[in-house]
Short mmCIF file of C-alpha atoms and ligand atoms in Angstrom, two decimals:
data_model
loop_
_atom_site.label_atom_id
_atom_site.label_comp_id
_atom_site.label_asym_id
_atom_site.label_seq_id
_atom_site.Cartn_x
_atom_site.Cartn_y
_atom_site.Cartn_z
CA MET E 14 -39.56 62.30 12.53
CA THR E 15 -41.36 60.24 15.10
CA GLY E 16 -41.55 62.35 18.30
CA THR E 17 -40.87 61.05 21.80
CA GLY E 18 -44.05 60.36 23.77
CA GLY E 19 -44.93 61.16 27.26
CA ASP E 20 -43.47 57.78 28.60
CA GLY E 21 -40.14 58.58 26.91
CA ILE E 22 -39.78 62.08 28.79
CA VAL E 23 -40.65 60.18 31.95
CA ALA E 24 -37.94 57.76 31.41
CA ALA E 25 -35.50 60.47 30.16
CA ARG E 26 -36.15 62.47 33.38
CA TRP E 27 -35.38 59.51 35.62
CA LEU E 28 -32.20 58.77 33.59
CA ALA E 29 -31.20 62.42 33.96
CA ARG E 30 -31.80 62.24 37.76
CA CYS E 31 -29.58 59.20 38.04
CA ALA E 32 -26.85 60.90 35.83
CA VAL E 33 -26.77 64.02 38.15
CA THR E 34 -26.68 61.71 41.15
CA ALA E 35 -23.72 59.70 39.93
CA ALA E 36 -22.03 62.92 38.65
CA LEU E 37 -22.48 64.43 42.00
CA GLY E 38 -21.34 61.22 43.64
CA SER E 39 -18.19 61.27 41.64
CA VAL E 40 -17.35 64.89 42.77
CA ALA E 41 -18.33 63.92 46.41
CA VAL E 42 -15.87 60.99 46.34
CA LEU E 43 -13.17 63.32 45.36
CA LEU E 44 -14.07 65.82 47.81
CA LEU E 45 -14.46 63.28 50.69
CA GLY E 46 -10.90 62.10 49.53
CA LEU E 47 -9.44 65.57 49.57
CA GLY E 48 -7.42 64.99 52.67
CA ASP E 49 -6.30 61.79 50.98
CA GLY E 50 -5.45 63.62 47.73
CA GLY E 51 -8.59 63.86 45.96
CA LEU E 52 -7.38 67.32 44.61
CA LEU E 53 -4.17 65.74 43.54
CA ILE E 54 -6.35 63.32 41.55
CA VAL E 55 -8.11 66.05 39.63
CA GLY E 56 -5.15 68.06 39.20
CA GLY E 57 -2.99 65.27 38.14
CA GLY E 58 -5.50 63.91 35.76
CA LEU E 59 -5.98 67.17 34.09
CA LEU E 60 -2.29 67.91 33.90
CA GLY E 61 -1.84 64.49 32.30
CA LEU E 62 -4.40 65.10 29.81
CA ALA E 63 -2.97 68.59 28.85
CA ALA E 64 0.57 67.20 28.63
CA CYS E 65 -0.70 64.29 26.48
CA ALA E 66 -2.33 66.81 24.21
CA ALA E 67 0.71 69.09 24.01
CA GLY E 68 2.84 66.01 23.22
CA ALA E 69 0.37 65.14 20.43
CA TRP E 70 0.70 68.72 19.07
CA TRP E 71 4.54 68.55 19.01
CA PHE E 72 4.26 65.08 17.30
CA LEU E 73 2.07 66.33 14.57
CA ALA E 74 3.56 69.93 13.98
CA HIS E 75 7.14 69.14 14.13
CA ARG E 76 9.81 66.80 12.86
CA GLY E 77 13.06 65.21 14.16
CA LEU E 78 13.67 65.39 17.91
CA VAL E 79 10.75 67.68 18.80
CA ARG E 80 8.46 65.10 17.13
CA LEU E 81 10.13 62.30 19.08
CA GLY E 82 9.79 64.20 22.38
CA GLY E 83 6.19 64.88 21.57
CA ALA E 84 5.44 61.24 20.96
CA VAL E 85 7.18 60.31 24.33
CA LEU E 86 5.38 63.04 26.15
CA ALA E 87 1.96 61.89 24.68
CA VAL E 88 2.49 58.36 25.72
CA ALA E 89 4.35 58.98 28.97
CA ALA E 90 2.06 61.54 30.55
CA PRO E 91 -0.96 59.33 31.08
CA LEU E 92 1.31 56.56 32.25
CA ALA E 93 2.94 58.82 34.81
CA VAL E 94 -0.39 59.89 36.11
CA LEU E 95 -1.22 56.22 36.58
CA LEU E 96 2.02 55.57 38.31
CA MET E 97 1.51 58.61 40.60
CA PHE E 98 -2.12 57.24 41.66
CA THR E 99 -0.69 53.87 42.32
CA MET E 100 2.44 54.90 44.42
CA ASP E 101 0.36 57.41 46.45
CA GLY E 102 -2.25 54.89 46.95
CA LEU E 103 -4.82 57.10 45.41
CA TRP E 104 -5.81 54.59 42.78
CA LYS E 105 -8.93 53.31 44.75
CA ILE E 106 -10.47 56.90 44.92
CA ALA E 107 -9.36 57.69 41.42
CA LEU E 108 -10.81 54.47 40.20
CA PHE E 109 -14.15 54.98 41.99
CA ALA E 110 -14.61 58.48 40.98
CA THR E 111 -13.74 57.63 37.36
CA LEU E 112 -16.24 54.71 37.35
CA LEU E 113 -18.97 56.96 38.85
CA TRP E 114 -18.17 59.71 36.21
CA GLY E 115 -18.34 57.10 33.44
CA VAL E 116 -21.57 55.80 34.71
CA ALA E 117 -22.95 59.46 34.92
CA LEU E 118 -21.90 60.11 31.27
CA LEU E 119 -23.58 56.96 30.08
CA LEU E 120 -26.78 57.79 31.93
CA ALA E 121 -26.67 61.35 30.78
CA ARG E 122 -26.39 60.17 27.05
CA GLY E 123 -29.15 57.85 27.43
CA ALA E 124 -31.23 60.72 28.99
CA LEU E 125 -30.56 63.15 26.24
CA ARG E 126 -31.12 60.44 23.52
CA GLY E 127 -34.36 59.69 25.05
CA THR E 128 -35.57 63.00 24.46
CA ARG E 129 -34.78 62.89 20.74
CA PRO E 130 -36.65 61.14 18.10
CA ARG E 131 -35.95 57.46 18.30
CA THR E 132 -37.10 56.06 14.91
CA THR E 133 -36.87 56.85 11.34
CA ARG E 134 -38.41 59.67 9.91
CA HIS E 135 -41.45 58.66 7.74
CA GLY E 136 -42.18 60.12 4.33
CA ARG E 137 -45.07 60.27 2.03
CA THR E 138 -45.89 56.84 0.67
CA VAL E 139 -45.54 56.65 -3.22
CA PRO E 140 -46.02 54.04 -5.90
CA GLY E 141 -42.79 52.98 -7.67
CA PRO E 142 -41.52 54.91 -10.71
CA ARG E 143 -42.36 53.90 -14.23
CA ARG E 144 -39.21 54.78 -16.06
CA PRO E 145 -36.35 54.63 -13.53
CA VAL E 146 -32.75 55.15 -14.68
CA LEU E 147 -29.93 54.07 -12.34
CA ILE E 148 -26.30 55.04 -12.92
CA MET E 149 -24.06 52.29 -11.48
CA ASN E 150 -20.35 52.36 -10.87
CA PRO E 151 -18.85 48.83 -11.11
CA LYS E 152 -15.76 50.04 -9.15
CA SER E 153 -17.57 51.59 -6.13
CA GLY E 154 -17.01 49.97 -2.75
CA GLY E 155 -14.60 47.53 -4.31
CA GLY E 156 -17.16 45.96 -6.87
CA LYS E 157 -20.48 45.97 -4.88
CA VAL E 158 -22.48 46.34 -7.99
CA GLU E 159 -21.47 42.88 -9.07
CA GLN E 160 -21.07 41.45 -5.69
CA PHE E 161 -24.79 42.20 -4.79
CA GLY E 162 -26.16 41.51 -8.33
CA LEU E 163 -27.62 45.11 -8.51
CA VAL E 164 -27.84 45.33 -12.30
CA ASP E 165 -30.09 42.15 -12.45
CA LYS E 166 -32.25 43.08 -9.49
CA ALA E 167 -32.59 46.75 -10.85
CA GLU E 168 -33.54 45.48 -14.37
CA LYS E 169 -36.08 43.02 -12.90
CA LEU E 170 -37.76 45.91 -11.07
CA GLY E 171 -38.16 47.81 -14.41
CA ALA E 172 -35.04 50.10 -14.26
CA ARG E 173 -32.82 51.01 -17.03
CA VAL E 174 -29.09 50.77 -15.90
CA ILE E 175 -26.34 52.88 -17.18
CA LEU E 176 -23.09 51.05 -16.07
CA LEU E 177 -20.15 53.57 -15.89
CA ASP E 178 -17.01 52.57 -17.81
CA ALA E 179 -14.43 52.22 -15.24
CA SER E 180 -11.54 52.79 -17.65
CA THR E 181 -12.34 56.46 -18.33
CA HIS E 182 -13.82 59.30 -16.23
CA GLN E 183 -17.44 59.77 -17.55
CA ASP E 184 -19.55 62.90 -17.01
CA VAL E 185 -22.36 61.58 -14.86
CA THR E 186 -24.13 64.97 -14.79
CA ALA E 187 -24.48 64.77 -18.62
CA LEU E 188 -25.60 61.15 -18.46
CA ALA E 189 -28.28 62.03 -15.92
CA ARG E 190 -29.47 65.03 -18.00
CA GLN E 191 -29.78 62.91 -21.06
CA ALA E 192 -31.69 60.20 -19.17
CA VAL E 193 -34.06 63.05 -18.10
CA ALA E 194 -34.42 64.15 -21.64
CA GLU E 195 -35.34 60.61 -22.58
CA GLY E 196 -38.07 60.46 -20.25
CA ALA E 197 -36.65 59.12 -17.00
CA ASP E 198 -39.11 59.70 -14.00
CA LEU E 199 -36.50 58.82 -11.31
CA LEU E 200 -32.69 59.02 -11.25
CA GLY E 201 -30.55 56.83 -9.05
CA VAL E 202 -26.97 56.06 -8.31
CA ALA E 203 -25.15 52.97 -7.07
CA GLY E 204 -21.91 54.47 -6.22
CA GLY E 205 -19.84 56.73 -3.94
CA ASP E 206 -21.14 60.08 -2.40
CA GLY E 207 -19.58 62.22 -4.87
CA THR E 208 -21.35 60.64 -7.66
CA GLN E 209 -24.52 60.58 -5.78
CA ALA E 210 -24.41 64.51 -5.25
CA LEU E 211 -23.75 65.20 -8.93
CA VAL E 212 -26.72 63.12 -10.19
CA ALA E 213 -28.96 64.21 -7.16
CA ALA E 214 -28.48 67.74 -8.25
CA VAL E 215 -29.87 66.94 -11.74
CA ALA E 216 -32.75 65.15 -10.02
CA ALA E 217 -33.42 68.25 -7.92
CA ASP E 218 -33.27 70.62 -10.84
CA HIS E 219 -36.01 68.64 -12.51
CA ASP E 220 -37.85 67.89 -9.25
CA LEU E 221 -37.48 64.14 -9.86
CA PRO E 222 -37.19 61.70 -7.12
CA PHE E 223 -33.68 60.33 -6.48
CA LEU E 224 -32.79 56.83 -5.19
CA VAL E 225 -29.61 56.30 -3.40
CA VAL E 226 -28.03 52.69 -3.53
CA SER E 227 -25.37 52.28 -0.85
CA ALA E 228 -22.72 50.77 -3.14
CA GLY E 229 -19.83 53.08 -2.23
CA THR E 230 -17.17 52.44 0.42
CA ARG E 231 -18.24 54.80 3.17
CA ASN E 232 -21.94 55.68 2.38
CA HIS E 233 -22.31 58.47 4.75
CA PHE E 234 -25.37 59.91 2.86
CA ALA E 235 -27.01 56.41 2.77
CA MET E 236 -26.46 56.14 6.60
CA ASP E 237 -28.03 59.50 7.47
CA LEU E 238 -30.93 58.55 5.18
CA GLY E 239 -31.28 55.45 7.34
CA LEU E 240 -30.63 53.03 4.42
CA ASP E 241 -29.14 49.62 4.66
CA ARG E 242 -25.26 50.07 4.31
CA THR E 243 -24.52 46.34 4.56
CA ASP E 244 -26.74 45.14 1.57
CA PRO E 245 -27.20 47.99 -1.19
CA SER E 246 -29.65 45.70 -2.99
CA ARG E 247 -32.15 46.53 -0.24
CA CYS E 248 -32.21 50.15 -1.40
CA LEU E 249 -33.73 48.85 -4.82
CA ASP E 250 -36.86 47.62 -3.03
CA ALA E 251 -38.04 51.23 -3.30
CA LEU E 252 -38.37 50.73 -7.07
CA SER E 253 -41.65 48.87 -6.41
CA GLY E 254 -42.99 51.62 -4.01
CA GLY E 255 -41.67 53.22 -1.08
CA GLU E 256 -41.50 56.50 0.85
CA GLU E 257 -40.50 59.99 -0.35
CA LEU E 258 -38.46 62.22 1.93
CA ARG E 259 -37.71 65.88 1.03
CA ILE E 260 -34.34 66.81 2.04
CA ASP E 261 -31.78 69.69 1.88
CA MET E 262 -28.79 69.80 -0.68
CA GLY E 263 -25.52 71.73 -0.27
CA GLU E 264 -23.92 73.81 -2.94
CA VAL E 265 -20.29 75.01 -2.92
CA ALA E 266 -19.31 77.31 -5.74
CA GLY E 267 -22.33 76.16 -7.62
CA ARG E 268 -21.32 72.29 -7.33
CA PRO E 269 -23.66 70.05 -5.27
CA PHE E 270 -22.81 68.24 -2.29
CA VAL E 271 -24.67 65.93 0.05
CA ASN E 272 -22.52 65.55 3.08
CA THR E 273 -19.50 67.89 3.64
CA VAL E 274 -17.11 70.44 2.37
CA SER E 275 -13.78 70.78 3.82
CA PHE E 276 -11.27 73.44 3.79
CA GLY E 277 -7.78 73.67 5.24
CA VAL E 278 -5.47 71.04 6.46
CA TYR E 279 -7.61 68.03 5.58
CA ALA E 280 -8.46 69.35 2.14
CA ASP E 281 -4.77 70.04 1.50
CA VAL E 282 -3.82 66.49 2.54
CA VAL E 283 -6.35 64.71 0.44
CA GLN E 284 -5.10 66.54 -2.71
CA ARG E 285 -1.99 64.67 -2.52
CA PRO E 286 -1.65 61.60 -4.92
CA GLU E 287 0.20 59.69 -2.29
CA TYR E 288 -2.76 60.02 0.31
CA ARG E 289 -4.80 57.18 -1.30
CA ASP E 290 -2.16 54.64 -0.64
CA ASP E 291 -0.70 55.85 2.56
CA LYS E 292 -2.97 57.99 4.67
CA ALA E 293 -1.11 58.04 7.97
CA GLY E 294 2.27 58.45 6.32
CA THR E 295 1.10 61.31 4.18
CA ILE E 296 -0.54 63.04 7.16
CA LEU E 297 2.67 62.83 9.26
CA LYS E 298 4.67 64.01 6.41
CA LEU E 299 2.75 67.18 5.66
CA THR E 300 1.41 68.38 8.99
CA PRO E 301 4.56 70.17 10.12
CA ASP E 302 4.36 72.31 7.02
CA LEU E 303 0.57 72.67 7.03
CA LEU E 304 0.34 73.57 10.85
CA VAL E 305 3.28 75.73 11.45
CA GLY E 306 5.62 75.66 8.38
CA GLU E 307 5.74 77.20 4.93
CA GLY E 308 2.51 75.54 3.79
CA VAL E 309 0.58 77.09 6.60
CA ARG E 310 -2.75 78.24 5.19
CA ARG E 311 -5.06 80.49 7.29
CA LEU E 312 -8.62 80.66 6.20
CA ASP E 313 -11.13 83.33 6.98
CA ALA E 314 -14.79 82.72 6.97
CA ARG E 315 -18.03 84.80 7.02
CA VAL E 316 -20.51 82.57 8.64
CA ASP E 317 -23.78 84.38 8.13
CA ALA E 318 -23.02 87.73 9.79
CA GLU E 319 -20.32 86.35 11.88
CA ARG E 320 -16.41 86.24 11.10
CA LEU E 321 -14.20 83.47 11.93
CA THR E 322 -10.52 84.26 11.32
CA GLY E 323 -7.43 82.28 10.83
CA GLN E 324 -8.83 78.82 10.94
CA GLN E 325 -6.68 75.91 9.99
CA ALA E 326 -9.59 73.55 9.23
CA LEU E 327 -13.16 74.25 8.32
CA LEU E 328 -15.90 71.69 7.83
CA VAL E 329 -19.30 72.78 6.30
CA SER E 330 -22.02 70.17 6.27
CA ASN E 331 -25.27 69.78 4.71
CA ASN E 332 -27.19 69.91 8.10
CA PRO E 333 -25.11 69.91 11.29
CA TYR E 334 -23.36 66.84 12.72
CA THR E 335 -24.13 66.02 16.49
CA SER E 336 -20.56 65.99 17.68
CA PRO E 337 -17.15 67.04 16.32
CA ASP E 338 -16.62 63.39 15.35
CA ALA E 339 -17.58 64.76 11.98
CA LEU E 340 -13.86 65.82 11.54
CA GLY E 341 -12.95 62.22 11.76
CA GLY E 342 -15.69 61.05 9.52
CA GLY E 343 -17.47 59.21 12.43
CA GLY E 344 -20.27 61.76 13.05
CA LYS E 345 -23.82 61.61 12.16
CA ARG E 346 -26.59 64.00 11.22
CA PRO E 347 -29.86 63.43 12.99
CA ARG E 348 -31.64 65.12 10.22
CA LEU E 349 -31.15 66.26 6.73
CA ASP E 350 -33.97 68.66 6.37
CA GLY E 351 -33.28 71.19 9.09
CA GLY E 352 -32.55 74.00 6.48
CA GLU E 353 -29.09 75.01 7.83
CA LEU E 354 -25.51 74.21 7.24
CA GLY E 355 -23.22 72.72 9.94
CA VAL E 356 -19.98 74.82 10.54
CA LEU E 357 -17.05 73.33 12.58
CA GLY E 358 -13.78 75.47 12.55
CA ILE E 359 -10.49 74.64 14.33
CA ARG E 360 -7.71 77.03 15.03
CA VAL E 361 -4.80 75.64 17.23
CA GLU E 362 -1.55 77.52 17.14
CA GLY E 363 0.51 75.77 19.60
CA ALA E 364 0.87 73.22 22.33
CA ALA E 365 -0.87 75.45 24.92
CA GLN E 366 -3.97 75.64 22.88
CA ALA E 367 -3.89 71.90 22.04
CA ALA E 368 -3.74 71.36 25.78
CA ASP E 369 -6.75 73.76 26.22
CA LEU E 370 -8.73 72.07 23.58
CA ALA E 371 -8.21 68.59 25.22
CA VAL E 372 -9.17 69.84 28.64
CA ARG E 373 -12.09 72.18 27.83
CA GLY E 374 -13.23 70.43 24.72
CA SER E 375 -16.01 72.23 23.04
CA LEU E 376 -15.64 75.07 25.47
CA SER E 377 -12.20 76.02 24.14
CA PRO E 378 -11.92 79.05 21.70
CA ALA E 379 -9.83 76.68 19.54
CA LEU E 380 -13.13 75.08 18.30
CA THR E 381 -16.24 76.79 16.84
CA VAL E 382 -19.51 74.76 16.27
CA THR E 383 -22.21 76.39 14.74
CA THR E 384 -24.98 76.50 12.14
CA ALA E 385 -25.54 78.95 9.20
CA HIS E 386 -27.41 79.69 6.13
CA GLY E 387 -24.37 80.73 4.11
CA VAL E 388 -20.51 80.53 4.53
CA GLU E 389 -18.08 82.41 2.40
CA VAL E 390 -14.39 81.31 2.95
CA THR E 391 -11.58 83.48 1.93
CA ALA E 392 -7.82 82.93 1.79
CA ASP E 393 -4.62 84.80 0.82
CA GLU E 394 -4.22 82.54 -2.27
CA PRO E 395 -6.17 82.76 -5.62
CA ASP E 396 -7.07 79.06 -5.43
CA ILE E 397 -7.69 76.93 -2.39
CA PRO E 398 -7.97 73.11 -2.00
CA VAL E 399 -11.59 72.12 -1.10
CA ALA E 400 -12.68 68.43 -0.44
CA VAL E 401 -16.23 68.08 -1.70
CA ASP E 402 -17.86 64.94 -0.36
CA GLY E 403 -14.34 63.57 0.00
CA GLU E 404 -13.26 64.53 -3.55
CA ALA E 405 -10.15 66.67 -3.78
CA LEU E 406 -10.52 69.96 -5.85
CA MET E 407 -9.13 73.34 -6.22
CA MET E 408 -11.55 76.25 -6.20
CA PRO E 409 -10.99 79.88 -6.78
CA ALA E 410 -11.33 81.93 -3.52
CA PRO E 411 -13.71 83.21 -2.15
CA VAL E 412 -15.63 79.97 -1.98
CA VAL E 413 -19.32 80.32 -1.17
CA CYS E 414 -21.33 77.52 0.31
CA ARG E 415 -25.02 77.56 0.64
CA LEU E 416 -27.98 75.30 1.17
CA ARG E 417 -30.86 74.48 -1.14
CA PRO E 418 -33.49 73.57 1.61
CA GLN E 419 -35.94 70.84 0.62
CA ALA E 420 -34.41 70.71 -2.89
CA LEU E 421 -34.17 67.00 -3.25
CA ARG E 422 -36.95 64.40 -3.19
CA VAL E 423 -35.38 60.98 -2.06
CA LEU E 424 -37.24 57.64 -2.50
CA VAL E 425 -36.45 55.14 0.27
CA PRO E 426 -37.83 51.69 0.74
CA HIS E 427 -40.42 51.19 3.55
CA ASP E 428 -38.37 48.48 5.15
CA ARG E 429 -35.02 50.07 6.10
CA PRO E 430 -32.77 50.06 9.27
CA GLY E 431 -33.62 53.65 9.87
CA VAL E 432 -31.50 56.42 11.59
CA VAL E 433 -29.74 55.62 14.56
CA VAL E 434 -30.14 58.89 16.35
CA PRO E 435 -26.65 59.80 17.86
CA ALA E 436 -26.67 60.73 21.44
CA PRO E 437 -25.98 64.56 21.64
CA PRO E 438 -23.04 65.91 23.47
CA VAL E 439 -23.48 65.86 27.22
CA ASN E 440 -24.88 69.22 28.42
CA TRP E 441 -25.11 69.35 32.24
CA ARG E 442 -27.29 72.41 32.31
CA LEU E 443 -29.89 70.75 30.07
CA LEU E 444 -29.65 67.60 31.90
CA PHE E 445 -30.29 69.37 35.40
CA ASP E 446 -33.22 71.04 33.93
CA LEU E 447 -34.57 67.80 32.67
CA ALA E 448 -33.92 66.07 35.94
CA VAL E 449 -35.86 68.77 38.05
CA GLY E 450 -38.72 68.65 35.60
CA HIS E 451 -38.26 72.11 33.77
CA GLY E 452 -36.74 71.25 30.44
CA THR E 453 -37.31 68.60 27.72
CA GLY E 454 -33.50 68.10 27.18
CA THR E 455 -33.49 69.54 23.70
CA THR E 456 -31.69 72.68 22.46
CA THR E 457 -31.35 74.43 19.22
CA GLY E 458 -27.93 73.14 18.99
CA ALA E 459 -25.48 75.56 17.79
CA HIS E 460 -22.69 76.89 20.05
CA HIS E 461 -19.44 78.68 19.59
CA GLY E 462 -16.36 77.39 21.25
N1 LIG Q 3 -17.72 59.49 -13.20
C1 LIG Q 3 -16.93 58.43 -13.16
N2 LIG Q 3 -16.60 57.73 -14.36
C2 LIG Q 3 -15.78 56.64 -14.10
N3 LIG Q 3 -15.23 56.24 -13.13
C3 LIG Q 3 -15.52 56.87 -11.92
C4 LIG Q 3 -16.36 58.00 -11.86
N4 LIG Q 3 -16.64 58.37 -10.57
C5 LIG Q 3 -15.71 57.65 -9.89
N5 LIG Q 3 -15.09 56.77 -10.68
C6 LIG Q 3 -14.27 55.77 -10.17
O1 LIG Q 3 -14.78 54.87 -9.47
C7 LIG Q 3 -14.00 54.49 -8.33
C8 LIG Q 3 -14.96 54.28 -7.11
O2 LIG Q 3 -15.37 55.69 -6.87
P1 LIG Q 3 -16.55 55.91 -5.90
O3 LIG Q 3 -16.30 57.28 -5.41
O4 LIG Q 3 -17.84 55.81 -6.76
O5 LIG Q 3 -16.71 54.74 -4.79
P2 LIG Q 3 -15.81 54.61 -3.54
O6 LIG Q 3 -14.49 55.32 -3.70
O7 LIG Q 3 -15.72 53.13 -3.42
O8 LIG Q 3 -16.73 55.24 -2.38
P3 LIG Q 3 -16.55 56.47 -1.44
O9 LIG Q 3 -16.86 57.54 -2.31
O10 LIG Q 3 -17.45 56.15 -0.34
O11 LIG Q 3 -15.12 56.30 -1.04
C9 LIG Q 3 -12.83 55.36 -8.15
O12 LIG Q 3 -11.70 54.71 -8.33
C10 LIG Q 3 -13.14 56.45 -9.17
O13 LIG Q 3 -11.92 56.96 -9.84
#
């Protein structure tokens, strides 16, 4: 990756200084307003947040009147806090302190982002392949193969295209192996991430380069490789020469994955046939059973030498995500060649823990964020639901996840948008070190909630 130069660090230090000043300013506003209710603002705000989270828990984990009460509380709590601020005349102090805090967070993120690599990782420049074979799924992404004329463009660039027959489920691993046996010197996929992973594994097994064409719906793998997700045809430019990156691949129970493996509540919900057509409805229908009812499934995991117990949801990723947004699918991985799995576990057993998670965030014991070389997930049942790159599967427990470091050669075009390095979570200790000139604002990353 491109490093951050001296100028970058200087700018980051100044941003960190401004961030710390704004944060102290926000605290000062509250302290100065103590007599006028500064403490009430902090207490009331935190109480409102905790009540909102508790309401959200009751809404998700129960049905009937308790669910209704939870929904009312989740909406009413923040409204009540706002009303209290307005009636007590505290709103000016609250607004000013909140604005200052918001500015502090923005500056802090800017400072921490500034200490990270800003542009795309550059690989080895290589000539185009001579016998590339691309597997294309005409149904992926709602028909992007046809929409972007991918077959034509690929064939003009010398590739052989295998178009999947959308009417039956085809064994893409067998198709890829056959292509290799017939002399392919590159394998590629225009399709979803599940298909990408299966063919990438064949490429990795034969040490052949792999081409990702972002023709799926979500294209998380393409995003973290810095490829264009809006126009998949641009990925094909690499066929006439590009850059080769070596990245890691994940493996779960011997099956390859490029992004994530999910266990617990989410994996359970996506198994249901009705989920595809009605995501929110299915979640609301199932969560009471899955969180506190008969369907509750507790997972234990050995994460390297450490043990996690009684988790409700567990996400294992090919390299760590920068924030718990990964659970909602919005996270990003700054690199795919770090040699470690990301691990994110959640264990919330009641409204009080939900409130604690909302208030303390990643410091709450309900959340575990760490990295590992190997993860073994156990459960009380013989088979457990597992979502592998979004695909719903059942696997016999225990399920072992591991990483194949640097196993995959990926060919990417020279001209690509690049990875937008996400801002890391705000860490005030690092920021303070950066501001006073001791640190560089970077950390090895993992922490346990
Ligand atoms: N091996 C296969 N053979 C035939 N059809 C397949 C195969 N794999 C997937 N499909 C079908 O193709 C459709 C598109 O799936 P795919 O995962 O490629 O793209 P997507 O769902 O648009 O993207 P994403 O994975 O990002 O959601 C699905 O309806 C799936 O059933």
